mmCIF file of C-alpha atoms and ligand atoms in Angstrom:
data_model
loop_
_atom_site.group_PDB
_atom_site.id
_atom_site.type_symbol
_atom_site.label_atom_id
_atom_site.label_comp_id
_atom_site.label_asym_id
_atom_site.label_seq_id
_atom_site.Cartn_x
_atom_site.Cartn_y
_atom_site.Cartn_z
ATOM 1 C CA MET A 27 -23.083 -7.268 -2.697
ATOM 2 C CA PRO A 28 -20.050 -5.164 -3.724
ATOM 3 C CA ALA A 29 -19.369 -4.731 -7.374
ATOM 4 C CA ARG A 30 -16.795 -7.194 -8.829
ATOM 5 C CA VAL A 31 -15.118 -6.010 -11.933
ATOM 6 C CA ASP A 32 -14.132 -8.864 -14.137
ATOM 7 C CA SER A 33 -12.685 -7.298 -17.364
ATOM 8 C CA ASN A 34 -9.720 -7.100 -19.469
ATOM 9 C CA ASP A 35 -8.939 -3.687 -17.970
ATOM 10 C CA SER A 36 -5.256 -3.122 -17.573
ATOM 11 C CA ILE A 37 -3.376 -0.487 -16.048
ATOM 12 C CA ALA A 38 0.307 0.060 -17.035
ATOM 13 C CA GLY A 39 0.247 -3.162 -18.945
ATOM 14 C CA ILE A 40 -0.863 -5.544 -16.137
ATOM 15 C CA ASP A 41 -4.389 -7.125 -16.080
ATOM 16 C CA ARG A 42 -6.538 -6.225 -13.246
ATOM 17 C CA ILE A 43 -8.691 -9.298 -13.691
ATOM 18 C CA ASP A 44 -10.276 -9.643 -10.291
ATOM 19 C CA ARG A 45 -11.040 -6.355 -8.493
ATOM 20 C CA ILE A 46 -13.591 -6.145 -5.724
ATOM 21 C CA ASP A 47 -15.283 -2.887 -4.714
ATOM 22 C CA ILE A 48 -15.306 -1.986 -1.122
ATOM 23 C CA LEU A 49 -16.985 1.203 -0.363
ATOM 24 C CA GLY A 50 -15.935 2.703 -3.775
ATOM 25 C CA ILE A 51 -12.367 1.408 -3.777
ATOM 26 C CA PRO A 52 -11.580 -1.403 -6.248
ATOM 27 C CA PHE A 53 -9.282 -3.794 -4.432
ATOM 28 C CA ASP A 54 -7.131 -6.293 -6.374
ATOM 29 C CA SER A 55 -7.791 -9.725 -5.203
ATOM 30 C CA ARG A 56 -4.508 -11.436 -5.453
ATOM 31 C CA THR A 57 -2.147 -13.611 -3.326
ATOM 32 C CA ARG A 58 1.015 -11.920 -2.120
ATOM 33 C CA ALA A 59 2.994 -13.872 -4.605
ATOM 34 C CA SER A 60 0.704 -12.806 -7.470
ATOM 35 C CA ALA A 61 0.897 -9.174 -6.277
ATOM 36 C CA ALA A 62 4.730 -9.547 -6.473
ATOM 37 C CA ASP A 63 4.504 -10.949 -9.971
ATOM 38 C CA ALA A 64 2.360 -8.073 -11.127
ATOM 39 C CA ALA A 65 4.870 -5.569 -9.461
ATOM 40 C CA MET A 66 7.685 -7.193 -11.431
ATOM 41 C CA GLU A 67 5.780 -6.946 -14.582
ATOM 42 C CA LEU A 68 5.230 -3.203 -13.956
ATOM 43 C CA ILE A 69 8.942 -2.785 -13.348
ATOM 44 C CA SER A 70 9.685 -4.473 -16.700
ATOM 45 C CA ALA A 71 7.294 -2.478 -18.667
ATOM 46 C CA PRO A 72 8.136 1.302 -18.736
ATOM 47 C CA GLY A 73 5.309 3.704 -19.440
ATOM 48 C CA ALA A 74 4.931 7.540 -19.336
ATOM 49 C CA ASP A 75 3.558 7.915 -15.870
ATOM 50 C CA VAL A 76 5.205 5.834 -13.146
ATOM 51 C CA PRO A 77 2.760 3.245 -11.884
ATOM 52 C CA PHE A 78 2.257 3.064 -8.126
ATOM 53 C CA ILE A 79 0.968 0.537 -5.646
ATOM 54 C CA VAL A 80 -1.125 1.537 -2.695
ATOM 55 C CA THR A 81 -2.284 -0.650 0.209
ATOM 56 C CA PRO A 82 -5.325 1.088 1.873
ATOM 57 C CA ASN A 83 -6.544 0.003 5.299
ATOM 58 C CA PRO A 84 -10.103 0.963 6.653
ATOM 59 C CA GLU A 85 -8.821 4.345 7.837
ATOM 60 C CA ILE A 86 -7.695 5.206 4.163
ATOM 61 C CA VAL A 87 -10.964 3.864 2.555
ATOM 62 C CA ARG A 88 -12.904 6.201 4.926
ATOM 63 C CA LEU A 89 -10.635 9.157 4.247
ATOM 64 C CA ALA A 90 -10.977 8.533 0.383
ATOM 65 C CA GLY A 91 -14.817 8.787 0.896
ATOM 66 C CA LYS A 92 -14.333 12.277 2.140
ATOM 67 C CA ASN A 93 -11.307 13.533 0.193
ATOM 68 C CA PRO A 94 -11.878 13.460 -3.454
ATOM 69 C CA ARG A 95 -8.177 13.937 -4.404
ATOM 70 C CA LEU A 96 -7.163 11.065 -2.291
ATOM 71 C CA ARG A 97 -9.890 8.898 -3.916
ATOM 72 C CA GLU A 98 -8.648 10.051 -7.295
ATOM 73 C CA ALA A 99 -5.101 9.054 -6.287
ATOM 74 C CA VAL A 100 -6.085 5.578 -5.161
ATOM 75 C CA LEU A 101 -8.223 5.034 -8.231
ATOM 76 C CA ALA A 102 -5.149 5.859 -10.377
ATOM 77 C CA ALA A 103 -3.031 3.262 -8.664
ATOM 78 C CA ALA A 104 -1.874 0.272 -10.728
ATOM 79 C CA LEU A 105 -2.419 -2.027 -7.911
ATOM 80 C CA VAL A 106 -4.681 -1.502 -4.779
ATOM 81 C CA LEU A 107 -3.842 -4.100 -2.272
ATOM 82 C CA PRO A 108 -5.820 -4.902 0.839
ATOM 83 C CA ASP A 109 -3.882 -4.033 3.986
ATOM 84 C CA GLY A 110 -5.454 -4.804 7.371
ATOM 85 C CA VAL A 111 -7.838 -7.354 8.449
ATOM 86 C CA GLY A 112 -10.765 -4.700 8.354
ATOM 87 C CA ILE A 113 -10.593 -4.817 4.616
ATOM 88 C CA THR A 114 -10.657 -8.641 4.189
ATOM 89 C CA LEU A 115 -13.368 -8.812 6.838
ATOM 90 C CA ALA A 116 -15.446 -6.313 5.050
ATOM 91 C CA ALA A 117 -15.102 -8.192 1.765
ATOM 92 C CA ARG A 118 -16.236 -11.362 3.405
ATOM 93 C CA ILE A 119 -19.299 -9.598 4.947
ATOM 94 C CA LEU A 120 -20.113 -8.093 1.630
ATOM 95 C CA GLY A 121 -20.096 -11.600 0.234
ATOM 96 C CA ARG A 122 -17.004 -11.449 -2.135
ATOM 97 C CA PRO A 123 -13.909 -12.517 -0.220
ATOM 98 C CA LEU A 124 -10.641 -11.321 -1.372
ATOM 99 C CA ALA A 125 -7.835 -13.851 -2.219
ATOM 100 C CA GLU A 126 -5.844 -12.957 0.867
ATOM 101 C CA ARG A 127 -4.663 -10.027 2.959
ATOM 102 C CA THR A 128 -1.631 -8.547 1.130
ATOM 103 C CA PRO A 129 0.149 -6.284 3.646
ATOM 104 C CA GLY A 130 2.337 -3.914 1.651
ATOM 105 C CA ILE A 131 5.477 -4.732 3.611
ATOM 106 C CA ASP A 132 5.084 -8.562 2.821
ATOM 107 C CA VAL A 133 4.610 -7.845 -0.894
ATOM 108 C CA ALA A 134 7.613 -5.506 -0.808
ATOM 109 C CA GLU A 135 9.823 -8.123 0.688
ATOM 110 C CA LEU A 136 8.847 -10.563 -2.049
ATOM 111 C CA VAL A 137 9.521 -7.840 -4.700
ATOM 112 C CA LEU A 138 12.877 -6.848 -3.176
ATOM 113 C CA GLU A 139 13.950 -10.479 -3.141
ATOM 114 C CA ARG A 140 13.207 -10.751 -6.865
ATOM 115 C CA LEU A 141 14.669 -7.502 -7.705
ATOM 116 C CA ALA A 142 17.870 -8.439 -5.957
ATOM 117 C CA LYS A 143 18.169 -11.573 -8.145
ATOM 118 C CA ILE A 144 18.283 -9.492 -11.165
ATOM 119 C CA GLY A 145 20.536 -6.819 -9.713
ATOM 120 C CA GLY A 146 17.926 -4.159 -9.508
ATOM 121 C CA SER A 147 18.018 -0.986 -7.489
ATOM 122 C CA VAL A 148 15.711 0.528 -4.951
ATOM 123 C CA TYR A 149 15.538 4.092 -3.563
ATOM 124 C CA LEU A 150 14.033 4.526 -0.115
ATOM 125 C CA LEU A 151 12.111 7.856 0.665
ATOM 126 C CA GLY A 152 10.527 8.530 4.005
ATOM 127 C CA ALA A 153 10.776 8.180 7.784
ATOM 128 C CA LYS A 154 12.903 10.284 10.184
ATOM 129 C CA PRO A 155 16.462 11.328 9.251
ATOM 130 C CA GLY A 156 18.880 8.336 9.224
ATOM 131 C CA VAL A 157 16.115 5.525 9.061
ATOM 132 C CA ALA A 158 16.070 5.015 5.335
ATOM 133 C CA GLU A 159 19.877 4.729 5.178
ATOM 134 C CA ARG A 160 19.780 2.059 7.955
ATOM 135 C CA ALA A 161 16.956 0.331 6.305
ATOM 136 C CA GLY A 162 18.784 0.305 3.007
ATOM 137 C CA ALA A 163 21.959 -1.222 4.674
ATOM 138 C CA ARG A 164 19.827 -4.032 6.220
ATOM 139 C CA LEU A 165 17.875 -4.684 3.033
ATOM 140 C CA CYS A 166 21.169 -5.037 0.980
ATOM 141 C CA GLU A 167 22.454 -7.412 3.563
ATOM 142 C CA LYS A 168 19.361 -9.525 3.445
ATOM 143 C CA TYR A 169 18.889 -9.458 -0.290
ATOM 144 C CA SER A 170 22.218 -9.955 -1.865
ATOM 145 C CA GLY A 171 22.523 -8.310 -5.265
ATOM 146 C CA LEU A 172 20.086 -5.552 -4.399
ATOM 147 C CA ILE A 173 21.436 -2.116 -5.145
ATOM 148 C CA LEU A 174 20.537 0.835 -2.926
ATOM 149 C CA ALA A 175 20.162 3.641 -5.412
ATOM 150 C CA GLY A 176 19.458 6.347 -2.656
ATOM 151 C CA ALA A 177 17.890 7.051 0.691
ATOM 152 C CA ARG A 178 16.374 10.123 2.080
ATOM 153 C CA ASP A 179 14.154 11.113 4.996
ATOM 154 C CA GLY A 180 10.506 12.002 4.545
ATOM 155 C CA TYR A 181 10.548 15.430 6.273
ATOM 156 C CA PHE A 182 11.523 17.580 3.212
ATOM 157 C CA THR A 183 9.907 20.651 1.969
ATOM 158 C CA ASP A 184 11.600 20.955 -1.404
ATOM 159 C CA ASP A 185 9.824 18.430 -3.719
ATOM 160 C CA ALA A 186 12.006 19.467 -6.761
ATOM 161 C CA ALA A 187 15.332 18.644 -4.942
ATOM 162 C CA VAL A 188 13.995 15.306 -3.903
ATOM 163 C CA ILE A 189 12.714 14.446 -7.334
ATOM 164 C CA ALA A 190 16.050 15.497 -8.889
ATOM 165 C CA ASP A 191 17.929 13.334 -6.518
ATOM 166 C CA ILE A 192 15.699 10.293 -7.432
ATOM 167 C CA ASN A 193 15.855 10.934 -11.083
ATOM 168 C CA ALA A 194 19.727 11.177 -10.912
ATOM 169 C CA ALA A 195 19.542 7.613 -9.382
ATOM 170 C CA SER A 196 16.866 6.401 -11.724
ATOM 171 C CA PRO A 197 15.930 3.396 -9.572
ATOM 172 C CA GLU A 198 13.809 0.476 -10.608
ATOM 173 C CA LEU A 199 11.742 0.684 -7.449
ATOM 174 C CA LEU A 200 10.944 3.613 -5.299
ATOM 175 C CA LEU A 201 9.384 3.065 -1.791
ATOM 176 C CA VAL A 202 7.364 6.032 -0.681
ATOM 177 C CA CYS A 203 7.048 5.883 3.020
ATOM 178 C CA LEU A 204 5.568 9.221 4.107
ATOM 179 C CA GLY A 205 2.392 7.916 5.898
ATOM 180 C CA SER A 206 -1.018 8.252 4.585
ATOM 181 C CA PRO A 207 -2.554 10.145 2.835
ATOM 182 C CA LYS A 208 0.641 12.085 2.220
ATOM 183 C CA GLN A 209 2.366 9.303 0.359
ATOM 184 C CA GLU A 210 -0.533 8.419 -1.984
ATOM 185 C CA LEU A 211 -0.895 12.117 -2.951
ATOM 186 C CA TRP A 212 2.777 12.542 -3.379
ATOM 187 C CA ALA A 213 3.173 9.555 -5.700
ATOM 188 C CA TYR A 214 0.131 10.535 -7.747
ATOM 189 C CA ASP A 215 1.155 14.274 -8.060
ATOM 190 C CA ASN A 216 4.715 13.311 -9.145
ATOM 191 C CA ARG A 217 4.122 10.281 -11.233
ATOM 192 C CA ALA A 218 4.862 12.108 -14.398
ATOM 193 C CA ALA A 219 8.017 13.867 -13.194
ATOM 194 C CA LEU A 220 9.796 10.827 -11.706
ATOM 195 C CA LYS A 221 12.277 8.632 -13.400
ATOM 196 C CA THR A 222 11.600 5.149 -11.865
ATOM 197 C CA ARG A 223 9.745 2.091 -12.920
ATOM 198 C CA LEU A 224 7.437 1.540 -9.925
ATOM 199 C CA MET A 225 6.519 3.287 -6.644
ATOM 200 C CA ALA A 226 4.961 1.572 -3.750
ATOM 201 C CA CYS A 227 3.403 3.481 -0.844
ATOM 202 C CA LEU A 228 4.340 1.691 2.248
ATOM 203 C CA GLY A 229 3.645 3.756 5.411
ATOM 204 C CA GLY A 230 5.818 2.855 8.358
ATOM 205 C CA SER A 231 7.703 -0.030 6.525
ATOM 206 C CA LEU A 232 11.182 1.827 6.684
ATOM 207 C CA ASP A 233 11.029 1.874 10.433
ATOM 208 C CA VAL A 234 10.469 -1.941 10.337
ATOM 209 C CA PHE A 235 13.219 -2.541 7.633
ATOM 210 C CA ALA A 236 15.647 -0.301 9.873
ATOM 211 C CA GLY A 237 14.910 -2.514 12.795
ATOM 212 C CA ASP A 238 13.453 0.420 14.809
ATOM 213 C CA VAL A 239 9.896 -1.002 14.938
ATOM 214 C CA ARG A 240 9.137 -4.621 15.412
ATOM 215 C CA ARG A 241 6.338 -6.316 13.581
ATOM 216 C CA ALA A 242 3.833 -8.428 15.457
ATOM 217 C CA PRO A 243 4.911 -12.061 16.175
ATOM 218 C CA PRO A 244 3.872 -14.532 13.433
ATOM 219 C CA VAL A 245 0.855 -15.823 15.675
ATOM 220 C CA PHE A 246 -0.693 -12.260 15.692
ATOM 221 C CA ARG A 247 -0.146 -11.797 12.030
ATOM 222 C CA ARG A 248 -1.715 -15.213 11.180
ATOM 223 C CA LEU A 249 -4.788 -14.349 13.203
ATOM 224 C CA GLY A 250 -5.069 -10.917 11.720
ATOM 225 C CA LEU A 251 -4.247 -9.228 15.033
ATOM 226 C CA GLU A 252 -1.348 -7.226 13.959
ATOM 227 C CA TRP A 253 -3.310 -4.009 14.879
ATOM 228 C CA LEU A 254 -3.900 -5.182 18.275
ATOM 229 C CA TYR A 255 -0.107 -5.757 18.720
ATOM 230 C CA ARG A 256 0.582 -2.261 17.435
ATOM 231 C CA LEU A 257 -1.993 -0.778 19.645
ATOM 232 C CA ALA A 258 -0.430 -2.400 22.761
ATOM 233 C CA ARG A 259 2.810 -0.975 21.760
ATOM 234 C CA GLU A 260 1.623 2.571 20.611
ATOM 235 C CA PRO A 261 -1.441 3.339 22.583
ATOM 236 C CA ARG A 262 -1.824 6.714 20.908
ATOM 237 C CA ARG A 263 -2.862 4.935 17.738
ATOM 238 C CA ILE A 264 -6.316 4.280 19.496
ATOM 239 C CA PHE A 265 -7.664 7.595 17.877
ATOM 240 C CA ARG A 266 -6.702 6.462 14.423
ATOM 241 C CA MET A 267 -8.170 3.048 15.019
ATOM 242 C CA ALA A 268 -11.481 4.619 15.970
ATOM 243 C CA ALA A 269 -11.972 4.710 12.137
ATOM 244 C CA LEU A 270 -12.291 0.766 12.203
ATOM 245 C CA PRO A 271 -15.848 0.537 13.931
ATOM 246 C CA LEU A 272 -17.120 3.394 11.802
ATOM 247 C CA PHE A 273 -15.817 1.660 8.718
ATOM 248 C CA MET A 274 -17.469 -1.624 9.758
ATOM 249 C CA LEU A 275 -20.745 0.155 10.492
ATOM 250 C CA THR A 276 -20.591 1.629 6.814
ATOM 251 C CA VAL A 277 -19.927 -1.943 5.562
ATOM 252 C CA LEU A 278 -22.977 -3.275 7.330
ATOM 253 C CA ARG A 279 -25.063 -0.467 5.988
ATOM 254 C CA GLU A 280 -23.841 -1.400 2.428
ATOM 255 C CA LYS A 281 -24.638 -5.060 3.090
ATOM 256 C CA ILE A 282 -28.244 -4.289 4.184
ATOM 257 C CA ALA A 283 -28.899 -1.446 1.594
ATOM 258 C CA PRO A 284 -26.387 -1.570 -1.262
ATOM 259 C CA ARG A 285 -25.809 1.686 -2.997
ATOM 260 C CA GLY A 286 -26.156 0.316 -6.338
ATOM 261 C CA GLY A 287 -29.264 -1.736 -5.531
ATOM 262 C CA GLY A 288 -27.089 -4.935 -5.605
ATOM 263 C CA LYS A 289 -26.387 -4.454 -9.253
ATOM 264 C CA LYS A 290 -23.013 -5.039 -10.850
ATOM 265 C CA GLU A 291 -21.262 -1.797 -11.586
ATOM 266 C CA ALA A 292 -18.092 -0.982 -13.428
ATOM 267 C CA ARG A 293 -16.386 1.920 -11.716
ATOM 268 C CA GLU A 294 -14.219 3.199 -14.394
HETATM 269 N N1 UDP B 314 6.550 10.166 7.821
HETATM 270 C C1 UDP B 314 7.389 10.881 6.852
HETATM 271 N N2 UDP B 314 7.149 12.237 6.595
HETATM 272 C C2 UDP B 314 5.990 12.805 7.123
HETATM 273 C C3 UDP B 314 5.245 12.169 8.025
HETATM 274 C C4 UDP B 314 5.483 10.836 8.298
HETATM 275 O O1 UDP B 314 8.350 10.345 6.403
HETATM 276 O O2 UDP B 314 5.813 13.905 6.833
HETATM 277 C C5 UDP B 314 6.901 8.884 8.118
HETATM 278 C C6 UDP B 314 7.032 8.437 9.558
HETATM 279 O O3 UDP B 314 8.192 8.928 10.066
HETATM 280 C C7 UDP B 314 6.731 6.938 9.514
HETATM 281 C C8 UDP B 314 5.853 6.838 8.416
HETATM 282 O O4 UDP B 314 5.987 8.093 7.629
HETATM 283 O O5 UDP B 314 7.997 6.350 9.266
HETATM 284 C C9 UDP B 314 4.376 6.741 8.800
HETATM 285 O O6 UDP B 314 4.299 5.667 9.718
HETATM 286 P P1 UDP B 314 2.862 5.136 10.286
HETATM 287 O O7 UDP B 314 3.183 3.953 11.019
HETATM 288 O O8 UDP B 314 2.044 6.223 10.934
HETATM 289 O O9 UDP B 314 2.220 4.749 8.889
HETATM 290 P P2 UDP B 314 1.086 3.617 8.516
HETATM 291 O O10 UDP B 314 1.918 2.497 8.060
HETATM 292 O O11 UDP B 314 0.274 3.419 9.752
HETATM 293 O O12 UDP B 314 0.368 4.454 7.399
#
């Protein structure tokens, strides 16, 4: 059985009351609405280091097992939200189901909606040139009141110039959409230098917000088959998805012979 961490632990002021360990990564068990609540709490409580949200899928969990810096970055996140049906399935197999699957893009939409209501601002970082600007225009149209503090593509080499641009805009929310593991490492490495309230690492979300990539139809999402839809549209993803069966095998091994001998373990 995976470790469950019930404690008063708090990161950046929010309680992480129900975390479930899956292969060494403590996932926050929350509904999408509760994840958005926590994000808004983070935005309203400034701290020294900028808190950040990560949404690992099975590929990232496996990578974090092999890459200590990525693991360190994920463990430093204020919220670790389960993205991908592989994670929720693993949690069920291991006997501790998560509240629900919380795809980063869904939580981000809820946060943007709430941010718009208080006239908050967002900076969009990532994707190919022009995409972030178009994503910003569409988001501002959808969420009236939202301020686009800035937008920049994700193919930069000069970190300092990007950080200076973001700091000049000083947005409430910064979406870091550079793909994994680049975005998690970038957020982690620059969290002390950035002037923003919260970062969210969101992979290919700007392509979706810009209207360049379509999300799976609702029926696929409901059944947890968004990955199948993406695979059908982008067959080259098959190599990345090879991580899924290996991840499930590791989960089954953990179920049969838990590393901690089935004992409860606090990870931090
Ligand atoms: N990307 C980027 N900079 C890079 C590499 C990738 O901005 O150096 C962007 C890429 O254009 C895409 C996103 O990061 O918009 C990654 O999308 P993908 O669908 O691969 O991410 P996932 O959501 O699967 O992690």
